[in-house]
Each structure stands twice: as C-alpha cells, then as structure tokens.
CSV table of C-alpha atoms and ligand atoms in Angstrom, one decimal:
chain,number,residue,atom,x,y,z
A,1,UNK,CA,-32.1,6.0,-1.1
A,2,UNK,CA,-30.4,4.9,2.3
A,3,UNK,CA,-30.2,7.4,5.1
A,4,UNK,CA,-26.9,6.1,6.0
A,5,UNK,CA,-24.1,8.8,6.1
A,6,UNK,CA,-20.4,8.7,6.3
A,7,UNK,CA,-17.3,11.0,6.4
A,8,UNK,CA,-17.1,11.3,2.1
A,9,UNK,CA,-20.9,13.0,2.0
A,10,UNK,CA,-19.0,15.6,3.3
A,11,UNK,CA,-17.0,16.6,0.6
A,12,UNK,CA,-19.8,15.4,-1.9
A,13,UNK,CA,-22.5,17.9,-0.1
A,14,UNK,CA,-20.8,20.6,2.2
A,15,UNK,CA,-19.5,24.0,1.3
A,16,UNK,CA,-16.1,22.9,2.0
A,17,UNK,CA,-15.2,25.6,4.8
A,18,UNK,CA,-14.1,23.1,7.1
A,19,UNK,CA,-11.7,19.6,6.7
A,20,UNK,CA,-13.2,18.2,9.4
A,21,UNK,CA,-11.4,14.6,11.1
A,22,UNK,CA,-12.5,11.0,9.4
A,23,UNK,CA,-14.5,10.1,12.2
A,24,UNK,CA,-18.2,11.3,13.0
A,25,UNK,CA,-19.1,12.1,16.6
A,26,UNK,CA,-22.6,10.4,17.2
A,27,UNK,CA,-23.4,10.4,21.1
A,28,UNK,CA,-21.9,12.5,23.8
A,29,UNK,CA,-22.3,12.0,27.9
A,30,UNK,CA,-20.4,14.2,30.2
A,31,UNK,CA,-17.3,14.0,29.0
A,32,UNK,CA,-17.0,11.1,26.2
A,33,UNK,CA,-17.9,11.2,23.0
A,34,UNK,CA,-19.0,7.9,20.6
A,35,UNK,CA,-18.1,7.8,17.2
A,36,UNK,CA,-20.4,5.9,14.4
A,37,UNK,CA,-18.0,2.9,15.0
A,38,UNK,CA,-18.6,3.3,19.1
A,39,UNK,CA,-15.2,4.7,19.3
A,40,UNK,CA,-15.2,6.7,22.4
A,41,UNK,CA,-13.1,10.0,22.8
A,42,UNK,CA,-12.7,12.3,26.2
A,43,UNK,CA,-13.4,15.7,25.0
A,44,UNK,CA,-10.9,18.1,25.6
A,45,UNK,CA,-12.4,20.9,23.3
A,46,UNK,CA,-15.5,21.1,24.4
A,47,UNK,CA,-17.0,22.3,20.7
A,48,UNK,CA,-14.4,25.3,21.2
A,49,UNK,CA,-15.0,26.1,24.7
A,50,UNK,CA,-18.9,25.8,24.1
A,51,UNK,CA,-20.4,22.8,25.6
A,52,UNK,CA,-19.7,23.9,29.1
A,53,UNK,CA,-21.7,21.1,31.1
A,54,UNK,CA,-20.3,18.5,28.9
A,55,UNK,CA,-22.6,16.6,27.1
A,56,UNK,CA,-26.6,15.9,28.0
A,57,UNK,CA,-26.0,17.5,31.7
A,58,UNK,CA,-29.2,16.7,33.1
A,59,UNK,CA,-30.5,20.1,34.1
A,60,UNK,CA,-29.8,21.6,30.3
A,61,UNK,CA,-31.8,18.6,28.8
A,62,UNK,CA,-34.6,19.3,31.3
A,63,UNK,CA,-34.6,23.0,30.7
A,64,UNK,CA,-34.4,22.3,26.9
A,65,UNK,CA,-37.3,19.8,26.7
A,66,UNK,CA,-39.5,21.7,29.3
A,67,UNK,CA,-39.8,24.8,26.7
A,68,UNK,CA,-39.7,22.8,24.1
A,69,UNK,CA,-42.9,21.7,25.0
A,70,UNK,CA,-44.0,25.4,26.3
A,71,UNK,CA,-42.8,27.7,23.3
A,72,UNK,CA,-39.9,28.4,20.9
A,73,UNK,CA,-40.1,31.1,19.5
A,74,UNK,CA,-42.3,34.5,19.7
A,75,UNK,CA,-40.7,37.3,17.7
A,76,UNK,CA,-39.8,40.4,19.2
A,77,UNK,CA,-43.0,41.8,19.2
A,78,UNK,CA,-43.6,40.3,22.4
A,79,UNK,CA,-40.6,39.8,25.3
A,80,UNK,CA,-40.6,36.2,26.9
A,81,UNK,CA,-39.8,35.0,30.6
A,82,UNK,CA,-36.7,33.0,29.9
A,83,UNK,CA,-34.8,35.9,28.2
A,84,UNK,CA,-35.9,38.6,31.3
A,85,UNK,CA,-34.9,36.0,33.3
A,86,UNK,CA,-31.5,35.2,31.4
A,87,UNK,CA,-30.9,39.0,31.2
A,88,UNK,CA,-31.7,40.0,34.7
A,89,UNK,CA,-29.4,37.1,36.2
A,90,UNK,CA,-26.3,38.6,33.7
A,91,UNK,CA,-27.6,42.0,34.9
A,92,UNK,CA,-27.0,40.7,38.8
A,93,UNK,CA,-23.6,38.9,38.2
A,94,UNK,CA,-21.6,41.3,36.4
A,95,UNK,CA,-21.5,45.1,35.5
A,96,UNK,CA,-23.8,45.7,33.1
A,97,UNK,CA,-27.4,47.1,33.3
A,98,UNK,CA,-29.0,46.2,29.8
A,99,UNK,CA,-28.3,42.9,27.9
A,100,UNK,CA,-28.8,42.3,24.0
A,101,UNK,CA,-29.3,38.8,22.7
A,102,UNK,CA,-28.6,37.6,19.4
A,103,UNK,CA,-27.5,34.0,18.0
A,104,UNK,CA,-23.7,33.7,17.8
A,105,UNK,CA,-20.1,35.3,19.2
A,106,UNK,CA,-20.1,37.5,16.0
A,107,UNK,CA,-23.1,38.6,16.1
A,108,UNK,CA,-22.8,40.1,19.3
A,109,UNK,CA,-20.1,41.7,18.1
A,110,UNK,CA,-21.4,43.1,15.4
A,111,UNK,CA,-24.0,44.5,17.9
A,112,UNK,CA,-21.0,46.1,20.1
A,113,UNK,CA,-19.7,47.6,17.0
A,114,UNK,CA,-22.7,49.2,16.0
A,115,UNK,CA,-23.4,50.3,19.2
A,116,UNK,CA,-20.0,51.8,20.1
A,117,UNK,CA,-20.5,53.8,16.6
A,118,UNK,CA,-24.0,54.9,16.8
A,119,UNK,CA,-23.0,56.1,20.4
A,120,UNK,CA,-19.7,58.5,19.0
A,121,UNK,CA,-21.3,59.3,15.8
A,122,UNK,CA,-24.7,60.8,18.0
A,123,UNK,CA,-22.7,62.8,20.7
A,124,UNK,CA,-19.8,63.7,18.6
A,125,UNK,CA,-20.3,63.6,14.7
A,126,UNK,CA,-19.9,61.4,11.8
A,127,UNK,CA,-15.8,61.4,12.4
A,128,UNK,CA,-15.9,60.0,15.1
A,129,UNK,CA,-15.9,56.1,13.8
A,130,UNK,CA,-12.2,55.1,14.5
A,131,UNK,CA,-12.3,51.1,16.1
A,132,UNK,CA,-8.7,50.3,17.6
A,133,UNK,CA,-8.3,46.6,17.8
A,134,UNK,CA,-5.6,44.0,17.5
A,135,UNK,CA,-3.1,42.2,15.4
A,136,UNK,CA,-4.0,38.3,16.1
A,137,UNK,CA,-7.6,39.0,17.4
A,138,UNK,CA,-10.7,37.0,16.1
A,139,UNK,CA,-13.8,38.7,16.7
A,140,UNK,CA,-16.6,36.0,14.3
A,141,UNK,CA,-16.6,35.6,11.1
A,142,UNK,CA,-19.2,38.7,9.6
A,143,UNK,CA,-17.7,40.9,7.4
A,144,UNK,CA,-17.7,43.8,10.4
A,145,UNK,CA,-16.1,41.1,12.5
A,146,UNK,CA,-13.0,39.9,10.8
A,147,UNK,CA,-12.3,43.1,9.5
A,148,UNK,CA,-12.2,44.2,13.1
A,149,UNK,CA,-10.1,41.0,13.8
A,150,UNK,CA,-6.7,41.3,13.4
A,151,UNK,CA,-5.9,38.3,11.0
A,152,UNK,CA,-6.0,39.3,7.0
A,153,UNK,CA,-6.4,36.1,5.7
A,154,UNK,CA,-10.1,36.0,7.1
A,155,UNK,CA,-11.0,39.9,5.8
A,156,UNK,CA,-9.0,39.7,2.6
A,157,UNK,CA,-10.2,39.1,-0.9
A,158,UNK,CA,-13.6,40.0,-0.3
A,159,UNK,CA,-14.1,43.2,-2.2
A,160,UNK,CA,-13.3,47.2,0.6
A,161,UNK,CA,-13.4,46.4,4.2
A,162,UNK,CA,-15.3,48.6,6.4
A,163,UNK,CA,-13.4,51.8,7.4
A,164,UNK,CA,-12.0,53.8,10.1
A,165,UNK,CA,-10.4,50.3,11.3
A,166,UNK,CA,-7.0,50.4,13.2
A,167,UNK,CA,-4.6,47.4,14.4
A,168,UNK,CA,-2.0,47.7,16.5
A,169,UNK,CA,0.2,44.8,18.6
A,170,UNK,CA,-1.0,44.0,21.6
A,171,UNK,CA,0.8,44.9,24.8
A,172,UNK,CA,2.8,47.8,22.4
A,173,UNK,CA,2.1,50.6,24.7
A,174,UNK,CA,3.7,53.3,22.3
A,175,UNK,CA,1.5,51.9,19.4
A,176,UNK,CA,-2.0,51.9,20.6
A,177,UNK,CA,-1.1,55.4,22.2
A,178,UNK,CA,-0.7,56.7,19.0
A,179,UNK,CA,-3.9,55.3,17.2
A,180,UNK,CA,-6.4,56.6,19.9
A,181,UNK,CA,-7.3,60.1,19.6
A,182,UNK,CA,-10.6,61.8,19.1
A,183,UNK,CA,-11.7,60.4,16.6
A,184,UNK,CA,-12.1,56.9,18.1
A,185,UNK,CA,-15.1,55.1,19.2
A,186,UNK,CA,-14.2,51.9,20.1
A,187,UNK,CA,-11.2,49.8,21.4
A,188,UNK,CA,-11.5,46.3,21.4
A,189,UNK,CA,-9.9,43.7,22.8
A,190,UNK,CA,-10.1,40.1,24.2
A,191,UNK,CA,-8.6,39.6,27.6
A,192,UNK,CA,-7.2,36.4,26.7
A,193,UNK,CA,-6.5,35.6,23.1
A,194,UNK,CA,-8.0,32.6,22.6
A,195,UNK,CA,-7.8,31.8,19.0
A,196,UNK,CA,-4.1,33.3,18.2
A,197,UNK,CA,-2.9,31.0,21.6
A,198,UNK,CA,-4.5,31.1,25.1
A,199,UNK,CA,-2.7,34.1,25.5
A,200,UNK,CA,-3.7,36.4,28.5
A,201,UNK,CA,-3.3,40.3,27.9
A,202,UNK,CA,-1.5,41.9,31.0
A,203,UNK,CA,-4.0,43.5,33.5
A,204,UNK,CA,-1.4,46.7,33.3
A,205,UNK,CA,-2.0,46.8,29.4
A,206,UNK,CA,-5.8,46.7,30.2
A,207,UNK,CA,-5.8,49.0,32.2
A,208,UNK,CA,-4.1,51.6,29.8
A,209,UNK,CA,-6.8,51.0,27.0
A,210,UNK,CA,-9.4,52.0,30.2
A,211,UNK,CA,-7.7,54.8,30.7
A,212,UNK,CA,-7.4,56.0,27.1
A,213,UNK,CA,-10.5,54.9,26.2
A,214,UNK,CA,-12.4,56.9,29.3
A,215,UNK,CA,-10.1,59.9,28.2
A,216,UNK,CA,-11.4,59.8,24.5
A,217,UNK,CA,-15.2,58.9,25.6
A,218,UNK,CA,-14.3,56.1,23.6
A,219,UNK,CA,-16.3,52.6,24.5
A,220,UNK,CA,-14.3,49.7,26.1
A,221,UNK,CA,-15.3,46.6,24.6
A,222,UNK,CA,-14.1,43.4,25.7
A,223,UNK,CA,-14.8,40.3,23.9
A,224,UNK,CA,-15.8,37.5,26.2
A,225,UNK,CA,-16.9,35.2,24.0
A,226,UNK,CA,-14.8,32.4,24.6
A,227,UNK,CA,-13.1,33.4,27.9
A,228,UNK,CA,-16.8,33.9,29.5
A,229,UNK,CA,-18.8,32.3,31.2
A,230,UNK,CA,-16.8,30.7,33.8
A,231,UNK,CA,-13.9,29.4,31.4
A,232,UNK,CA,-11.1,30.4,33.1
A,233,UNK,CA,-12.6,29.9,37.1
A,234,UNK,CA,-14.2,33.8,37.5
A,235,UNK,CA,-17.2,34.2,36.0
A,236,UNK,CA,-16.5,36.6,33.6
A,237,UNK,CA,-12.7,37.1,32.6
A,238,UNK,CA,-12.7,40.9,33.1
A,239,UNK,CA,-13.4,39.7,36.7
A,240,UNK,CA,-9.7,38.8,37.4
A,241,UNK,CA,-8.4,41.9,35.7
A,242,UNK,CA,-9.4,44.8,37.8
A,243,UNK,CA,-10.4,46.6,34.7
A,244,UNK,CA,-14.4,46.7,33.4
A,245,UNK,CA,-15.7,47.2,30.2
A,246,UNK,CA,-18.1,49.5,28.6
A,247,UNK,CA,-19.5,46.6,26.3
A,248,UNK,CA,-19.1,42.9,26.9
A,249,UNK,CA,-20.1,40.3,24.4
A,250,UNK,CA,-20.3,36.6,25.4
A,251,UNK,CA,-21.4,33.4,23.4
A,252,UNK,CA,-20.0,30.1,23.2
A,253,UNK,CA,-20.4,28.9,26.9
A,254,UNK,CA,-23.3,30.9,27.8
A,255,UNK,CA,-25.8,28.1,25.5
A,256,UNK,CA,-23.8,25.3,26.9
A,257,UNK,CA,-24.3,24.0,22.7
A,258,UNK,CA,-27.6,25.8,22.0
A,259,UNK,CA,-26.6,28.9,19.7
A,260,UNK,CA,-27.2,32.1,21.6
A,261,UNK,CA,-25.0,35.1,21.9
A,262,UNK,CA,-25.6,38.6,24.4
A,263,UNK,CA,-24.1,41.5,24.2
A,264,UNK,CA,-23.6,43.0,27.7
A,265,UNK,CA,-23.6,47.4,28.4
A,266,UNK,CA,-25.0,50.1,30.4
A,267,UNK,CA,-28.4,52.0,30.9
A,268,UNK,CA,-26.5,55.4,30.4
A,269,UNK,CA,-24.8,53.8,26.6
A,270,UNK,CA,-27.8,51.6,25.8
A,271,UNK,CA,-30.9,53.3,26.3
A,272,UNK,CA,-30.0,56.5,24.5
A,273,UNK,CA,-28.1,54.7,21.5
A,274,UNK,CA,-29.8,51.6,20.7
A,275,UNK,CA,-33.9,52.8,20.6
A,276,UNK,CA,-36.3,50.7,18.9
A,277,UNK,CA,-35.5,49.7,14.9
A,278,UNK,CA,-31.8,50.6,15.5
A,279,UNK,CA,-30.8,46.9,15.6
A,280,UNK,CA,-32.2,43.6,16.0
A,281,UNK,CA,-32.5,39.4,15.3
A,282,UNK,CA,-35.5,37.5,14.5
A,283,UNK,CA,-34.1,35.0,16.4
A,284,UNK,CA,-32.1,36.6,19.4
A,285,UNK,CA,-33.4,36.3,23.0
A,286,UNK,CA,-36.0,33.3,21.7
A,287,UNK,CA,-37.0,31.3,24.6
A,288,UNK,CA,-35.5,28.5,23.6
A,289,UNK,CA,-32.1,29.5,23.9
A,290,UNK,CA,-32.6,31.7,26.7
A,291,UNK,CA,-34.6,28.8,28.8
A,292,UNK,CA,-31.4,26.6,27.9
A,293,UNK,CA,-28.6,29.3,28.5
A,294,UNK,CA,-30.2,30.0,32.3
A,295,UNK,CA,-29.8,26.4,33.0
A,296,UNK,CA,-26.2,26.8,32.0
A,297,UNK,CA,-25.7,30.2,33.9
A,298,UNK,CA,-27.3,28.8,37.4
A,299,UNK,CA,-24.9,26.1,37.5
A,300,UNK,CA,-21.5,28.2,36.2
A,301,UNK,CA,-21.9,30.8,38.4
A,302,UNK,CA,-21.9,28.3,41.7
A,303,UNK,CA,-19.0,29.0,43.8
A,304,UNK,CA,-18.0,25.5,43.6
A,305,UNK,CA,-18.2,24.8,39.6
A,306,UNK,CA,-16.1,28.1,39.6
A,307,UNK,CA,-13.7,26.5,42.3
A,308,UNK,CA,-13.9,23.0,40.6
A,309,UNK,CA,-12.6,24.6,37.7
A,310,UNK,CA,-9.4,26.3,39.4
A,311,UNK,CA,-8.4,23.1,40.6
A,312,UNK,CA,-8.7,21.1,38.0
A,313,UNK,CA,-7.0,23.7,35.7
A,314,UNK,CA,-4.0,23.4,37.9
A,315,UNK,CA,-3.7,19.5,38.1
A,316,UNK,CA,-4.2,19.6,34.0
A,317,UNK,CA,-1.4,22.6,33.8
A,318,UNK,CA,0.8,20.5,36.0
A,319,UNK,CA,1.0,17.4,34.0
A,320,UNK,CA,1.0,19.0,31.2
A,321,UNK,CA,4.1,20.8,32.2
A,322,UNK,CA,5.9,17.7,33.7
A,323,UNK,CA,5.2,15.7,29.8
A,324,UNK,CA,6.6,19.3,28.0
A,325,UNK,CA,9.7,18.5,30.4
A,326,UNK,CA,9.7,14.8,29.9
A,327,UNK,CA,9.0,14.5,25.9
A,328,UNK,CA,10.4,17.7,25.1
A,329,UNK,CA,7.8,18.4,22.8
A,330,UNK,CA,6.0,21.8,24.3
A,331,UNK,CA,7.8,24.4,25.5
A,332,UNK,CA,5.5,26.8,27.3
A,333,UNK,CA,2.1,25.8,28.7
A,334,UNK,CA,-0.7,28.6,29.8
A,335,UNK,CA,-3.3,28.1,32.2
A,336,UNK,CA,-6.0,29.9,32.2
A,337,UNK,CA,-8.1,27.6,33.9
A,338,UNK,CA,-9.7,25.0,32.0
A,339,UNK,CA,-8.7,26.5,28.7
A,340,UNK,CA,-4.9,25.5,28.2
A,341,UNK,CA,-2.1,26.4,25.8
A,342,UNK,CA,0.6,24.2,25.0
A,343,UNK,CA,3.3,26.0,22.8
A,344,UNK,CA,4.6,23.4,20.9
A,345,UNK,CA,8.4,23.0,20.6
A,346,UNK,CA,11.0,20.6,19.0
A,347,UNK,CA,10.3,18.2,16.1
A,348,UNK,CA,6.5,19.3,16.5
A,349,UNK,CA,6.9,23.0,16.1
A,350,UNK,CA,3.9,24.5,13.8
A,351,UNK,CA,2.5,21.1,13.3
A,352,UNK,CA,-0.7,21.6,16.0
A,353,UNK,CA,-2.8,19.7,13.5
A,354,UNK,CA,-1.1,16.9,12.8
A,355,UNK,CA,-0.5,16.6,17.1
A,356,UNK,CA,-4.5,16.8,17.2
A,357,UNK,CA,-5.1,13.9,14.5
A,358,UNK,CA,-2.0,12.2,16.6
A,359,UNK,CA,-4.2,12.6,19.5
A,360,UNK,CA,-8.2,11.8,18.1
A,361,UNK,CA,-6.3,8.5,16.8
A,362,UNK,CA,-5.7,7.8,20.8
A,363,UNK,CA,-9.1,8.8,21.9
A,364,UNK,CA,-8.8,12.5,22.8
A,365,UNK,CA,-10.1,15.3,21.2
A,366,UNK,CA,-8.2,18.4,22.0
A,367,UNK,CA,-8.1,21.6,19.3
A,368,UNK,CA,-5.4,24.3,18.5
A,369,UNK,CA,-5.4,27.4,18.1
A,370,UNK,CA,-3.1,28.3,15.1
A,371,UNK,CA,-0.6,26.3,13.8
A,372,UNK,CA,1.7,26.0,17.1
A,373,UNK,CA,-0.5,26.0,20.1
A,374,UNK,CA,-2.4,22.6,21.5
A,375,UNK,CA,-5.7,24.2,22.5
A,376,UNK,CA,-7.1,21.9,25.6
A,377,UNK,CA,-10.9,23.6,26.8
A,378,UNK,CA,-12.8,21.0,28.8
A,379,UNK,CA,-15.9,20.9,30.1
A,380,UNK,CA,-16.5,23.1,33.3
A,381,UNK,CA,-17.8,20.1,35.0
A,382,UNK,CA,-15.6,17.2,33.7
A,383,UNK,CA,-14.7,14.8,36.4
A,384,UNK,CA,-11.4,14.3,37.7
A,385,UNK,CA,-11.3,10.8,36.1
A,386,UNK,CA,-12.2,12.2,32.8
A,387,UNK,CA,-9.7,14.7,32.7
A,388,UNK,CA,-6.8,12.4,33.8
A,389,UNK,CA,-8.1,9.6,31.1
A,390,UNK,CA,-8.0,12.9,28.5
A,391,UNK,CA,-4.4,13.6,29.8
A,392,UNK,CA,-3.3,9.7,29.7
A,393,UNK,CA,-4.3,9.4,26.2
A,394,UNK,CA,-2.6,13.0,25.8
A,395,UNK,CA,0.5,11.7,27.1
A,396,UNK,CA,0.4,8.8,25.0
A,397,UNK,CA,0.4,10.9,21.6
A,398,UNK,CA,3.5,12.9,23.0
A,399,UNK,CA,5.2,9.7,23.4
A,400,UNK,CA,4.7,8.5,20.3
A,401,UNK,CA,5.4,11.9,18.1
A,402,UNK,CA,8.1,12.6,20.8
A,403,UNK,CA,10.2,9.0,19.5
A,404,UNK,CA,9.2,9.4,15.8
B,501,LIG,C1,-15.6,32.1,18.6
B,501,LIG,C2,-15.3,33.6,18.8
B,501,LIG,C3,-16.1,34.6,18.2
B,501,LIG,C4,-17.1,34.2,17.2
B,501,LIG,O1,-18.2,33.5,17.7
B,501,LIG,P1,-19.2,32.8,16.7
B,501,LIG,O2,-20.3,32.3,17.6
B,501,LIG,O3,-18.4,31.8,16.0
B,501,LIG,O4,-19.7,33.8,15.8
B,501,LIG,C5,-15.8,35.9,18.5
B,501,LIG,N1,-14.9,36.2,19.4
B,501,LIG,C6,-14.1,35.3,20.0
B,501,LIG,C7,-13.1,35.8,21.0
B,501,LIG,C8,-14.3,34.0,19.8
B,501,LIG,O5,-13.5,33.0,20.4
C-alpha cells in the first residue's frame, strides 16, 4: 500500500465536517505556505488567527523541541514549570489572578461556563443559572458552547439544549436590559465578533453589560479566543475597551498552532468555586503546550510586535480600502489590527467562499467569516513584504471577479 495521499482520501476517510480547498498545504515558513505541487501561498489566515509567529518561528521550534526532549506530559497529579510559568506571565500581563488550562477555545469556555454557574448557584441557589449571550456569537463547538453561541444551525437538531440560555442582539440596549435580572449568572460576550464579521462591540455597550452584570453579581465573561493574544495590537482585546472582565478565555493565538486553551479569573471567584475534582483535563496545562505557548507569549507581548502589528494593520486597511473603491467589490472594511473585515458588496455579495477559492487560485489564502465578510488574520510577525505580496495577489482576485 503506498503512503502517498491526495485531496480525494479525504472524502474516502474523513468525517466530512469540513470541504476543505483541492490543494494540500505541505511546508510552511514565516509567512508562505507550499502545497504538494510546491505551489506557494502567503498566508492571510493564519490557521484562523492561530499561528501567530507564522510558520516554524525559530524560538517556538526551539521551545517545542527543547521539552520535547525534557517531558510531555505528567498528569495533574503533579504541576509542571512550563504551565506556572505560562500562568504567572498571563497572571503579570493582564487582570487575572488564577489561570485554568485546557486544550481548545471551547473548552475554555466550557470551563467559564461552569465556573460562572457553580459560582451563582453556591452563593445564591440553584435559580440562579440564567447565561445572557448573543445573537451571531460562536463560543466552540461543545454542546455547552454553541448552545451559548448565538447561531442555531450549530445547536440545532441535536436532541434539548442546556437551559437557562438567553440571546439577545448585540448593541440592543433595551434587549439585554430586559434579560438580566437576578437570576443570571453569566453574560457573555466577544469584544469583537470574529466569526459573524470582524465586528467590534462598542466600548459604551461594554460597558453597560459591566455595569449590569456588577449590579446582578453576575460574572463578566469575555471571550478572547480569537481577538487575544495580541491580535488586534493590545495584548488582550479587553485592553482597548476600558472595561475588564470577570472571566477571560483565550486559545487560538496563545499555542501559536500547538492546541492549548486558558481560561483567565480571579482569586476571590476561582479559589472558592472551582476546588479540587470540580473540573479538569487530562491534557490541559501539559508541558508541552505550555513550554510552546510561553515562547509565543514572550514574543507577543514585546512592545514592538504589538506596535508592528498597529502599523501594518493600517497599511493592509488602507489598500484594502483604496481596491473596495477602485473594483467596487467591498463596501466596508474593518480594522482591527491584523484581523480584517471586508464586507463584500456588488456582484460578489454573499459569495465570500467563492472570493477565497478566487483568491487560493492566485496564491493567497485568506478565510471568511460568514457568507459576506473576507476574513484577512495574518501572522503577528509577517514582514512588510509578505503582506504587500498577500495584498498584490489579493488585488489581483478583485480584478478578475470585479470584470467577470
Ligand atoms: C474559535 C473560537 C472558539 C472555539 O475555539 P476552539 O479552539 O475551536 O474550540 C471560541 N470562541 C471564539 C470567539 C472563537 O473564535
């Protein structure tokens, strides 16, 4: 039997989930990716905002080979020096006090979840289990998670959800001030929509689920998942919005492409709620990921990655703009730095898939995020070379679609 694969063993042998594109990514460096051909691609998605150095950065290979040579994997029996290192360096850079690790975005979640419940149910009673979160929000893919996400057609068909679950429309102030009350435990939210659109929730609107949420001794949780980690220039998206959280969860970035998630709280709601056997991962906080993820975090968190990534955010949101005015094709773009929304517009209107296969065909791989939104997330670190190439070979797809 040859080992030789291609793109048809995947709809002979994979649950098919996913329609991935005809070609098969082999090789990454910075950057570029090299398909089984020797294709190459820049990367404008990053593995959906996950591979935050790019591709074999240096000091994530060294710290991944390093421990791979030291130890893997423990059990929580015992603790391990990469995760209290991890977890007191997210400890120092942002608000919270005591960190949870686990393996994915939805896991950590999950963990939030259960945390924020546990919490109301201990000092209040078993009513008090109400979640407020919102229409067009993905929060992973556990059955907790999308039913707490605000799209059906992830939670639906799959037997009761959980309860005590309430959506509202974001940014409907009337709305969410109606479904808070006493009952609820949690309200969550993620400052920037990422997979309904790029779509930043106003700092003012934040600020009112503080407020009602401190009012109701509810727990603020924002989902940081993808905006985290240095995404859109500040460390931690909360960071720009004048509002902090009760719970943060982060994932994606953080592992830079090795699977690790955290949720992020404080000693007063951690240490009472979550006592040992309450929750837990076989896998979470292994030193593995946690040796990997530091190496990400130390380079992030550098004034001048987060600077870098400012900067180039606004060169990439200015030609992106000038070819929306030139090929007519998108009609709003978002910045929020390198993690770009194009609204598309014209002839292309709801066809964001077909724009991304327009665009592998020329050598860049961008995503979407629902059917009218060209999703660009780079790498933190991609050059200034890269990213214009990426945009040249973006411009060329909006010329072509733009004369069909
Ligand atoms: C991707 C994502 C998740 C889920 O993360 P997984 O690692 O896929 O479980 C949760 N929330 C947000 C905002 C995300 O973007």
């Amino acid at each position: 039997m040859s080992d030789a694969v291609q793109r048809a063993d995947f709809d002979r042998y994979m649950v098919p989930v996913f329609a991935p594109l005809d070609m098969i990514p082999v090789r990454g460096e910075a950057s570029r990716l090299w398909d089984q051909q020797g294709r190459d691609y820049i990367d404008f998605g990053a593995g959906v905002a996950v591979t935050a150095l790019g591709h074999a950065h240096p000091a994530q290979v060294k710290a991944l080979t390093e421990q791979a040579g030291k130890l893997w994997h423990v059990s929580n029996y015992y603790t391990n020096e990469p995760a209290l290192r991890l977890a007191k360096k997210l400890c120092d850079a942002t608000f919270a006090e005591r960190v949870f690790f686990c393996n994915s975005g939805a896991e950590a979640n999950e963990a939030a979840l259960k945390l924020a419940r546990k919490r109301a149910v201990n000092k209040y009673g078993p009513e008090k289990i109400d979640i407020i979160a919102f229409n067009g929000s993905f929060h992973g893919r556990t059955f907790f998670t999308v039913s707490v996400g605000g799209q059906a057609k992830y939670s639906s068909g799959m037997g009761p959800n959980p309860a005590g679950i309430i959506h509202v429309d974001l940014h409907d102030e009337a709305a969410v001030r109606r479904a808070v009350g006493r009952n609820t435990c949690a309200i969550i939210v993620e400052p920037i929509v990422g997979e309904s659109g790029v779509v930043p929730v106003d700092p003012a609107f934040l600020r009112l689920l503080r407020e009602l949420a401190t009012e109701h001794d509810a727990a603020l949780i924002f989902d940081e998942v993808q905006s985290g980690n240095g995404r859109t220039g500040a460390l931690y998206a909360y960071m720009n919005t004048g509002v902090v959280p009760d719970i943060m969860t982060t994932a994606k970035g953080i592992g830079g492409g090795f699977p690790i998630g955290a949720m992020l709280t404080t000693a007063a709601i951690a240490d009472e709620h979550f006592t040992p056997g309450v929750h837990g991962s076989t896998f979470g906080g292994n030193p593995l990921a946690c040796a990997v993820a530091e190496a990400v975090f130390d380079v992030i968190r550098s004034p001048e990655v987060l600077e870098g990534v400012r900067r180039k955010a606004a060169h990439a949101a200015r030609r992106l703009r000038a070819m929306g005015q030139q090929y007519g094709l998108f009609s709003e773009v978002r910045e929020s730095g390198l993690w770009l929304g194009c609204e598309l517009a014209g002839s292309m209107q709801g066809k964001a898939s077909a724009f991304m296969t327009a665009s592998a065909h020329n050598g860049v791989l961008h995503i979407v995020a629902g059917p009218n939104v060209i999703r660009i997330a780079t790498s933190l670190v991609i050059s200034d070379e890269e990213l214009d190439e990426g945009l040249d070979r973006l411009e060329k797809t909006c010329a072509q679609l733009s004369a069909r």
